[in-house]
mmCIF file of C-alpha atoms in Angstrom:
data_model
loop_
_atom_site.group_PDB
_atom_site.id
_atom_site.type_symbol
_atom_site.label_atom_id
_atom_site.label_comp_id
_atom_site.label_asym_id
_atom_site.label_seq_id
_atom_site.Cartn_x
_atom_site.Cartn_y
_atom_site.Cartn_z
ATOM 1 C CA MET A 1 -2.092 174.307 -88.669
ATOM 2 C CA ASP A 2 -3.837 171.078 -89.193
ATOM 3 C CA ALA A 3 -6.651 173.112 -86.450
ATOM 4 C CA ILE A 4 -6.418 176.259 -87.817
ATOM 5 C CA ARG A 5 -7.325 174.306 -90.964
ATOM 6 C CA THR A 6 -10.531 172.266 -89.006
ATOM 7 C CA LEU A 7 -11.749 175.241 -87.782
ATOM 8 C CA LEU A 8 -11.403 176.885 -90.920
ATOM 9 C CA ARG A 9 -13.619 174.025 -92.336
ATOM 10 C CA GLU A 10 -16.154 174.130 -89.753
ATOM 11 C CA LEU A 11 -16.294 177.764 -90.351
ATOM 12 C CA ALA A 12 -17.004 176.925 -93.436
ATOM 13 C CA ALA A 13 -19.618 174.377 -92.944
ATOM 14 C CA LEU A 14 -22.046 176.297 -90.891
ATOM 15 C CA PHE A 15 -22.696 178.272 -94.291
ATOM 16 C CA VAL A 16 -22.326 175.502 -96.933
ATOM 17 C CA ASP A 17 -23.267 172.323 -96.819
ATOM 18 C CA ASP A 18 -24.257 171.392 -100.146
ATOM 19 C CA GLY A 19 -21.942 173.511 -102.586
ATOM 20 C CA SER A 20 -25.120 174.332 -105.658
ATOM 21 C CA LEU A 21 -27.553 175.092 -102.834
ATOM 22 C CA ALA A 22 -25.052 177.909 -102.025
ATOM 23 C CA ILE A 23 -23.548 178.885 -105.567
ATOM 24 C CA SER A 24 -27.479 178.929 -106.758
ATOM 25 C CA ALA A 25 -28.937 181.385 -103.989
ATOM 26 C CA ILE A 26 -25.334 183.565 -104.369
ATOM 27 C CA LEU A 27 -26.545 183.741 -107.408
ATOM 28 C CA TRP A 28 -29.597 184.679 -107.405
ATOM 29 C CA VAL A 29 -28.699 187.400 -105.287
ATOM 30 C CA ALA A 30 -27.110 188.880 -107.895
ATOM 31 C CA ALA A 31 -29.435 188.630 -110.200
ATOM 32 C CA CYS A 32 -31.904 190.465 -108.207
ATOM 33 C CA ALA A 33 -29.015 193.124 -107.487
ATOM 34 C CA LEU A 34 -28.576 193.865 -110.733
ATOM 35 C CA GLY A 35 -32.737 194.052 -110.949
ATOM 36 C CA ALA A 36 -32.342 196.817 -108.344
ATOM 37 C CA ARG A 37 -29.285 198.802 -109.876
ATOM 38 C CA LEU A 38 -31.382 198.336 -113.259
ATOM 39 C CA GLY A 39 -34.356 200.056 -111.372
ATOM 40 C CA LEU A 40 -37.283 197.564 -111.604
ATOM 41 C CA PRO A 41 -39.848 197.759 -109.031
ATOM 42 C CA SER A 42 -39.027 196.875 -105.709
ATOM 43 C CA GLY A 43 -42.694 194.946 -105.221
ATOM 44 C CA TRP A 44 -42.033 192.203 -107.714
ATOM 45 C CA LEU A 45 -37.931 192.083 -107.166
ATOM 46 C CA GLY A 46 -38.641 190.935 -103.751
ATOM 47 C CA ALA A 47 -41.554 188.972 -104.891
ATOM 48 C CA ALA A 48 -38.441 187.416 -107.330
ATOM 49 C CA LEU A 49 -36.315 187.216 -104.821
ATOM 50 C CA ALA A 50 -38.069 185.307 -102.667
ATOM 51 C CA ALA A 51 -40.157 183.093 -104.747
ATOM 52 C CA GLY A 52 -36.664 182.310 -106.273
ATOM 53 C CA LEU A 53 -34.691 181.188 -102.905
ATOM 54 C CA ALA A 54 -37.931 179.218 -102.459
ATOM 55 C CA VAL A 55 -37.517 177.194 -106.035
ATOM 56 C CA ILE A 56 -34.408 177.019 -105.159
ATOM 57 C CA LEU A 57 -34.441 174.754 -101.977
ATOM 58 C CA VAL A 58 -36.947 172.728 -103.340
ATOM 59 C CA GLU A 59 -34.756 171.955 -106.384
ATOM 60 C CA ASN A 60 -31.951 171.324 -104.360
ATOM 61 C CA ALA A 61 -34.280 168.772 -101.516
ATOM 62 C CA LEU A 62 -35.113 167.095 -104.791
ATOM 63 C CA ARG A 63 -31.887 166.278 -105.800
ATOM 64 C CA GLY A 64 -30.589 165.198 -102.236
ATOM 65 C CA ALA A 65 -33.666 162.649 -101.978
ATOM 66 C CA ALA A 66 -32.312 161.125 -105.790
ATOM 67 C CA ARG A 67 -29.335 160.822 -104.193
ATOM 68 C CA LYS A 68 -28.391 157.199 -103.323
ATOM 69 C CA SER A 69 -25.757 157.645 -100.319
ATOM 70 C CA MET B 1 -39.255 197.562 -86.258
ATOM 71 C CA LEU B 2 -37.092 196.883 -82.733
ATOM 72 C CA SER B 3 -40.694 194.824 -81.228
ATOM 73 C CA PHE B 4 -42.009 193.825 -84.045
ATOM 74 C CA HIS B 5 -38.496 191.525 -85.381
ATOM 75 C CA ALA B 6 -38.140 190.934 -81.656
ATOM 76 C CA ALA B 7 -39.763 188.009 -81.051
ATOM 77 C CA PRO B 8 -38.797 185.930 -84.030
ATOM 78 C CA ALA B 9 -35.282 186.885 -83.691
ATOM 79 C CA MET B 10 -35.827 185.707 -79.663
ATOM 80 C CA THR B 11 -37.294 182.521 -81.000
ATOM 81 C CA ALA B 12 -34.952 181.593 -84.073
ATOM 82 C CA ALA B 13 -32.469 182.353 -81.009
ATOM 83 C CA PHE B 14 -34.385 179.668 -78.270
ATOM 84 C CA LEU B 15 -34.890 177.093 -81.085
ATOM 85 C CA ALA B 16 -31.632 177.128 -82.687
ATOM 86 C CA SER B 17 -29.643 177.596 -79.363
ATOM 87 C CA LEU B 18 -31.761 174.718 -77.779
ATOM 88 C CA VAL B 19 -31.185 172.684 -80.504
ATOM 89 C CA GLU B 20 -27.649 173.158 -80.392
ATOM 90 C CA PHE B 21 -26.620 172.836 -76.469
ATOM 91 C CA VAL B 22 -28.978 169.597 -76.907
ATOM 92 C CA GLU B 23 -26.546 168.356 -78.518
ATOM 93 C CA ALA B 24 -23.117 169.526 -76.588
ATOM 94 C CA LEU B 25 -25.527 168.407 -73.186
ATOM 95 C CA THR B 26 -25.564 164.792 -75.012
ATOM 96 C CA VAL B 27 -21.211 164.857 -75.242
ATOM 97 C CA VAL B 28 -20.702 166.805 -72.278
ATOM 98 C CA LEU B 29 -22.966 164.225 -70.523
ATOM 99 C CA ALA B 30 -21.230 160.872 -71.599
ATOM 100 C CA VAL B 31 -17.613 162.721 -70.621
ATOM 101 C CA GLY B 32 -19.282 163.639 -67.191
ATOM 102 C CA SER B 33 -20.268 159.907 -66.365
ATOM 103 C CA VAL B 34 -17.437 157.736 -67.822
ATOM 104 C CA ARG B 35 -14.704 160.304 -66.969
ATOM 105 C CA GLY B 36 -15.965 162.906 -64.055
ATOM 106 C CA TRP B 37 -17.668 165.441 -63.784
ATOM 107 C CA ARG B 38 -15.115 168.280 -62.985
ATOM 108 C CA PRO B 39 -13.782 168.140 -65.556
ATOM 109 C CA ALA B 40 -16.552 168.091 -67.801
ATOM 110 C CA LEU B 41 -17.873 170.833 -66.126
ATOM 111 C CA THR B 42 -14.312 172.782 -66.546
ATOM 112 C CA GLY B 43 -14.885 172.128 -70.354
ATOM 113 C CA THR B 44 -18.211 173.316 -70.808
ATOM 114 C CA GLY B 45 -17.393 176.424 -68.715
ATOM 115 C CA LEU B 46 -14.335 177.301 -70.391
ATOM 116 C CA ALA B 47 -15.872 177.228 -73.621
ATOM 117 C CA LEU B 48 -18.780 179.505 -73.255
ATOM 118 C CA ALA B 49 -16.773 181.648 -71.134
ATOM 119 C CA THR B 50 -15.210 181.786 -74.719
ATOM 120 C CA LEU B 51 -18.738 182.342 -76.424
ATOM 121 C CA ALA B 52 -19.845 184.997 -74.348
ATOM 122 C CA ALA B 53 -16.645 186.881 -75.295
ATOM 123 C CA LEU B 54 -16.962 186.272 -78.774
ATOM 124 C CA VAL B 55 -20.774 187.470 -79.127
ATOM 125 C CA ALA B 56 -19.307 190.412 -76.429
ATOM 126 C CA VAL B 57 -16.742 191.743 -79.026
ATOM 127 C CA LEU B 58 -18.357 190.678 -82.592
ATOM 128 C CA GLY B 59 -21.668 192.321 -81.273
ATOM 129 C CA PRO B 60 -21.002 195.760 -80.599
ATOM 130 C CA ALA B 61 -17.835 195.640 -83.346
ATOM 131 C CA LEU B 62 -20.374 194.888 -86.580
ATOM 132 C CA THR B 63 -22.756 198.203 -84.935
ATOM 133 C CA ARG B 64 -19.285 200.000 -86.526
ATOM 134 C CA ILE B 65 -19.809 198.722 -90.195
ATOM 135 C CA PRO B 66 -22.295 200.555 -92.623
ATOM 136 C CA LEU B 67 -25.592 199.544 -91.779
ATOM 137 C CA GLU B 68 -26.484 198.906 -96.008
ATOM 138 C CA VAL B 69 -23.226 196.634 -95.781
ATOM 139 C CA VAL B 70 -23.509 195.076 -92.810
ATOM 140 C CA ARG B 71 -27.509 193.865 -94.121
ATOM 141 C CA LEU B 72 -25.888 192.427 -97.006
ATOM 142 C CA ALA B 73 -23.296 190.169 -95.814
ATOM 143 C CA VAL B 74 -25.068 189.261 -93.134
ATOM 144 C CA GLY B 75 -28.082 188.925 -95.137
ATOM 145 C CA VAL B 76 -26.430 186.317 -97.175
ATOM 146 C CA LEU B 77 -24.952 184.325 -94.730
ATOM 147 C CA LEU B 78 -28.328 183.531 -92.686
ATOM 148 C CA LEU B 79 -29.998 183.006 -95.362
ATOM 149 C CA LEU B 80 -27.432 179.911 -96.385
ATOM 150 C CA PHE B 81 -27.232 178.990 -92.451
ATOM 151 C CA GLY B 82 -31.373 178.877 -92.764
ATOM 152 C CA LEU B 83 -31.833 177.553 -95.966
ATOM 153 C CA ARG B 84 -29.016 174.877 -95.264
ATOM 154 C CA TRP B 85 -31.075 174.095 -92.087
ATOM 155 C CA LEU B 86 -34.335 173.637 -93.825
ATOM 156 C CA ARG B 87 -33.244 171.395 -96.780
ATOM 157 C CA LYS B 88 -31.656 169.179 -94.566
ATOM 158 C CA ALA B 89 -34.598 169.473 -92.038
ATOM 159 C CA ILE B 90 -36.752 168.519 -95.576
ATOM 160 C CA LEU B 91 -34.859 165.528 -95.996
ATOM 161 C CA ARG B 92 -35.298 164.165 -92.594
ATOM 162 C CA ALA B 93 -38.696 164.858 -93.028
ATOM 163 C CA ALA B 94 -38.686 163.125 -95.984
ATOM 164 C CA GLY B 95 -36.858 159.563 -94.633
ATOM 165 C CA ALA B 96 -34.272 160.419 -96.871
ATOM 166 C CA ILE B 97 -31.402 161.158 -94.557
ATOM 167 C CA PRO B 98 -31.403 159.956 -91.082
ATOM 168 C CA LEU B 99 -33.135 161.759 -87.801
ATOM 169 C CA HIS B 100 -30.367 162.548 -85.519
ATOM 170 C CA ASP B 101 -29.927 159.668 -82.581
ATOM 171 C CA GLU B 102 -29.064 160.931 -79.665
ATOM 172 C CA GLU B 103 -28.957 157.851 -77.384
ATOM 173 C CA ALA B 104 -26.531 156.569 -80.018
ATOM 174 C CA ALA B 105 -24.649 160.033 -80.126
ATOM 175 C CA TYR B 106 -24.187 159.238 -76.252
ATOM 176 C CA ALA B 107 -23.152 155.114 -76.516
ATOM 177 C CA GLY B 108 -20.899 156.119 -78.951
ATOM 178 C CA GLU B 109 -19.064 159.141 -76.922
ATOM 179 C CA THR B 110 -19.405 156.725 -73.514
ATOM 180 C CA ALA B 111 -16.993 154.217 -76.016
ATOM 181 C CA VAL B 112 -15.247 157.134 -76.694
ATOM 182 C CA MET B 113 -14.135 158.505 -73.309
ATOM 183 C CA GLN B 114 -14.417 155.210 -72.057
ATOM 184 C CA SER B 115 -10.775 154.026 -74.791
ATOM 185 C CA TYR B 116 -8.888 156.621 -73.635
ATOM 186 C CA GLY B 117 -8.164 154.720 -70.700
ATOM 187 C CA LEU B 118 -9.419 155.178 -66.789
ATOM 188 C CA VAL B 119 -8.629 158.575 -65.233
ATOM 189 C CA ARG B 120 -12.067 159.061 -63.141
ATOM 190 C CA ASP B 121 -11.596 163.117 -61.825
ATOM 191 C CA ALA B 122 -8.267 163.804 -62.198
ATOM 192 C CA ALA B 123 -7.068 167.474 -61.516
ATOM 193 C CA TRP B 124 -6.763 167.699 -65.024
ATOM 194 C CA ASP B 125 -7.617 165.299 -67.462
ATOM 195 C CA ALA B 126 -6.891 166.641 -70.297
ATOM 196 C CA VAL B 127 -8.756 164.096 -73.007
ATOM 197 C CA ALA B 128 -12.032 165.113 -70.657
ATOM 198 C CA ILE B 129 -11.148 169.093 -70.649
ATOM 199 C CA GLY B 130 -11.245 169.094 -74.444
ATOM 200 C CA THR B 131 -13.798 167.335 -75.497
ATOM 201 C CA SER B 132 -16.049 169.550 -74.056
ATOM 202 C CA PHE B 133 -14.351 172.357 -74.300
ATOM 203 C CA LYS B 134 -14.725 171.287 -78.186
ATOM 204 C CA ILE B 135 -17.708 170.300 -78.504
ATOM 205 C CA VAL B 136 -19.850 173.288 -77.041
ATOM 206 C CA MET B 137 -17.298 175.404 -78.787
ATOM 207 C CA LEU B 138 -18.297 173.380 -82.280
ATOM 208 C CA GLU B 139 -22.492 173.495 -81.082
ATOM 209 C CA GLY B 140 -21.512 177.359 -79.980
ATOM 210 C CA ILE B 141 -20.542 179.034 -82.894
ATOM 211 C CA GLU B 142 -23.665 178.389 -84.123
ATOM 212 C CA VAL B 143 -25.236 179.784 -81.694
ATOM 213 C CA VAL B 144 -22.774 183.031 -81.998
ATOM 214 C CA PHE B 145 -23.567 183.202 -85.288
ATOM 215 C CA ILE B 146 -27.387 183.354 -85.416
ATOM 216 C CA VAL B 147 -27.036 186.151 -82.140
ATOM 217 C CA VAL B 148 -24.133 188.544 -83.203
ATOM 218 C CA ALA B 149 -25.810 187.879 -87.444
ATOM 219 C CA VAL B 150 -29.221 188.859 -86.442
ATOM 220 C CA GLY B 151 -28.082 191.947 -83.796
ATOM 221 C CA ALA B 152 -25.877 192.549 -85.765
ATOM 222 C CA ALA B 153 -27.873 193.340 -89.058
ATOM 223 C CA GLY B 154 -31.623 193.742 -87.481
ATOM 224 C CA GLY B 155 -30.702 195.695 -83.874
ATOM 225 C CA LEU B 156 -32.038 193.440 -82.131
ATOM 226 C CA LEU B 157 -28.526 191.688 -79.855
ATOM 227 C CA LEU B 158 -30.156 191.890 -77.075
ATOM 228 C CA PRO B 159 -32.922 189.980 -78.088
ATOM 229 C CA ALA B 160 -31.152 187.090 -79.646
ATOM 230 C CA SER B 161 -28.937 187.300 -76.184
ATOM 231 C CA ILE B 162 -31.794 186.685 -74.233
ATOM 232 C CA GLY B 163 -33.475 183.885 -76.227
ATOM 233 C CA ALA B 164 -30.186 181.907 -77.004
ATOM 234 C CA LEU B 165 -29.847 181.807 -72.219
ATOM 235 C CA ALA B 166 -33.109 181.109 -71.973
ATOM 236 C CA ALA B 167 -31.943 177.728 -74.041
ATOM 237 C CA LEU B 168 -28.601 177.558 -72.350
ATOM 238 C CA LEU B 169 -30.512 177.817 -69.433
ATOM 239 C CA VAL B 170 -33.251 175.176 -70.350
ATOM 240 C CA VAL B 171 -30.492 173.030 -71.058
ATOM 241 C CA ILE B 172 -28.531 172.897 -67.901
ATOM 242 C CA LEU B 173 -31.363 172.626 -65.685
ATOM 243 C CA LEU B 174 -32.785 169.984 -68.293
ATOM 244 C CA GLY B 175 -29.249 167.971 -68.264
ATOM 245 C CA VAL B 176 -28.910 168.211 -64.024
ATOM 246 C CA ALA B 177 -32.185 167.066 -63.193
ATOM 247 C CA LEU B 178 -32.403 163.652 -65.860
ATOM 248 C CA HIS B 179 -28.583 163.285 -65.964
ATOM 249 C CA ARG B 180 -29.210 161.923 -70.177
ATOM 250 C CA PRO B 181 -29.572 162.618 -72.901
ATOM 251 C CA LEU B 182 -32.613 164.674 -74.306
ATOM 252 C CA ALA B 183 -33.555 161.990 -77.161
ATOM 253 C CA GLN B 184 -37.563 163.386 -76.581
ATOM 254 C CA ILE B 185 -36.869 166.889 -78.259
ATOM 255 C CA PRO B 186 -38.243 166.705 -81.121
ATOM 256 C CA GLU B 187 -34.945 167.885 -82.543
ATOM 257 C CA ASN B 188 -35.827 167.963 -86.995
ATOM 258 C CA THR B 189 -39.327 169.901 -85.642
ATOM 259 C CA LEU B 190 -37.029 172.537 -83.994
ATOM 260 C CA LYS B 191 -34.383 172.612 -87.339
ATOM 261 C CA PHE B 192 -37.559 173.189 -89.513
ATOM 262 C CA VAL B 193 -38.669 176.224 -87.877
ATOM 263 C CA VAL B 194 -35.541 177.615 -87.315
ATOM 264 C CA GLY B 195 -34.431 176.749 -90.826
ATOM 265 C CA VAL B 196 -37.820 178.720 -92.056
ATOM 266 C CA LEU B 197 -37.019 181.931 -89.270
ATOM 267 C CA LEU B 198 -33.579 182.193 -90.432
ATOM 268 C CA SER B 199 -34.141 181.899 -94.457
ATOM 269 C CA ALA B 200 -36.840 184.214 -93.969
ATOM 270 C CA PHE B 201 -34.839 186.835 -91.979
ATOM 271 C CA GLY B 202 -31.939 186.358 -94.117
ATOM 272 C CA THR B 203 -34.482 187.010 -97.461
ATOM 273 C CA PHE B 204 -35.618 190.225 -96.031
ATOM 274 C CA TRP B 205 -31.996 191.819 -94.815
ATOM 275 C CA VAL B 206 -29.955 190.813 -97.748
ATOM 276 C CA GLY B 207 -33.203 192.127 -100.146
ATOM 277 C CA GLU B 208 -32.947 195.160 -97.380
ATOM 278 C CA GLY B 209 -28.728 195.011 -98.096
ATOM 279 C CA ILE B 210 -29.839 195.227 -102.820
ATOM 280 C CA GLY B 211 -32.230 198.362 -102.346
ATOM 281 C CA ILE B 212 -35.648 196.544 -102.817
ATOM 282 C CA ASP B 213 -37.588 198.988 -100.610
ATOM 283 C CA TRP B 214 -40.612 196.061 -98.835
ATOM 284 C CA PRO B 215 -43.561 196.620 -99.981
ATOM 285 C CA GLY B 216 -46.080 196.794 -96.545
ATOM 286 C CA ALA B 217 -42.407 197.461 -94.572
ATOM 287 C CA ASP B 218 -42.403 195.018 -91.798
ATOM 288 C CA TRP B 219 -45.160 192.912 -92.325
ATOM 289 C CA VAL B 220 -43.406 191.412 -95.333
ATOM 290 C CA LEU B 221 -41.154 189.434 -92.668
ATOM 291 C CA LEU B 222 -44.524 187.189 -91.683
ATOM 292 C CA GLY B 223 -45.519 187.079 -94.880
ATOM 293 C CA LEU B 224 -41.521 185.665 -95.610
ATOM 294 C CA VAL B 225 -41.855 182.894 -92.736
ATOM 295 C CA ALA B 226 -45.021 181.475 -94.183
ATOM 296 C CA GLY B 227 -44.071 181.693 -97.629
ATOM 297 C CA PHE B 228 -40.755 179.691 -96.612
ATOM 298 C CA LEU B 229 -43.151 177.211 -94.430
ATOM 299 C CA ALA B 230 -45.995 176.224 -97.049
ATOM 300 C CA VAL B 231 -42.892 175.822 -99.192
ATOM 301 C CA ALA B 232 -40.740 173.652 -97.175
ATOM 302 C CA LEU B 233 -44.191 171.767 -95.564
ATOM 303 C CA ALA B 234 -44.721 171.062 -99.324
ATOM 304 C CA ALA B 235 -41.129 169.587 -100.086
ATOM 305 C CA VAL B 236 -41.639 166.670 -97.946
ATOM 306 C CA PRO B 237 -43.919 165.265 -99.700
ATOM 307 C CA LEU B 238 -42.399 165.753 -103.064
ATOM 308 C CA CYS B 239 -39.401 164.615 -101.379
ATOM 309 C CA ARG B 240 -40.764 161.221 -100.086
ATOM 310 C CA GLY B 241 -42.138 161.077 -103.289
ATOM 311 C CA ARG B 242 -38.836 161.282 -105.259
ATOM 312 C CA ARG B 243 -36.857 158.777 -102.745
ATOM 313 C CA ALA B 244 -39.564 156.337 -103.118
ATOM 314 C CA LEU B 245 -39.100 155.934 -107.328
ATOM 315 C CA VAL B 246 -35.455 156.171 -107.002
ATOM 316 C CA LEU B 247 -35.190 153.151 -104.296
ATOM 317 C CA ALA B 248 -37.875 151.277 -106.521
ATOM 318 C CA GLY B 249 -35.798 151.486 -109.375
ATOM 319 C CA ASP B 250 -33.020 149.834 -107.325
#
């Protein structure tokens, strides 16, 4: 059981080490998916998806840099 | 689309695999030098066979799922994976977290192996086999994910597999030739580049998965790579400055 828990923890850690980065990225993707459903123009939506993810990355990195530990 | 994306896919798989296999090599070298090469290579071989089987099973299996579903699911996972690598690479480049030190990792692992007592070249040294197996599996599972994800979402299983195999060959040859940890490899630079490539691929496939009709079709992937690279490079001095401010405030 411990081995399975360790394995699952290791697998999850491949994608999430900072929960806020993962959650923000997923929420942004969901928002863009909603925009696509509502028929927003693809060009703008694509740019928004990429730009939003870039902002999330930089914001998260800056917060990481400010962390003392 | 296949030939256009093949080069970046092969590059991402090669570089990511190089980083992971170098880390695995460090531990395998420590195990081999302390406890004997036969058990170290036995564990390594078992892990590589398991990883190859995973790719052989998962890769084709994912092609049975509708492409839009695969692109969205795999795209999200690839995006999270890429952003995680890129964030850490930015913070290492900014000096906010330490660089990975292969020499220190080798010394640490050697000490751990010695602490189990000397059982050199025993027919079944469970500690040596288990340690080698575990590290190659742990590092290799990331390689498997990249190869399978890139293969499933982009139909690029063969180029990605070739990239990963080429990296494995390079690391094995260097390990045999040098017999010491590959500390000279610019690991953080490689992780930076892989993070950029995977974030771009992930964004592209997530976009396709949610119904975005990317203008410029496949050319937009180059734009995404350039965009993430520019943003990440700009983030490094920003993070360095933020860190300096925080430390100065202490």
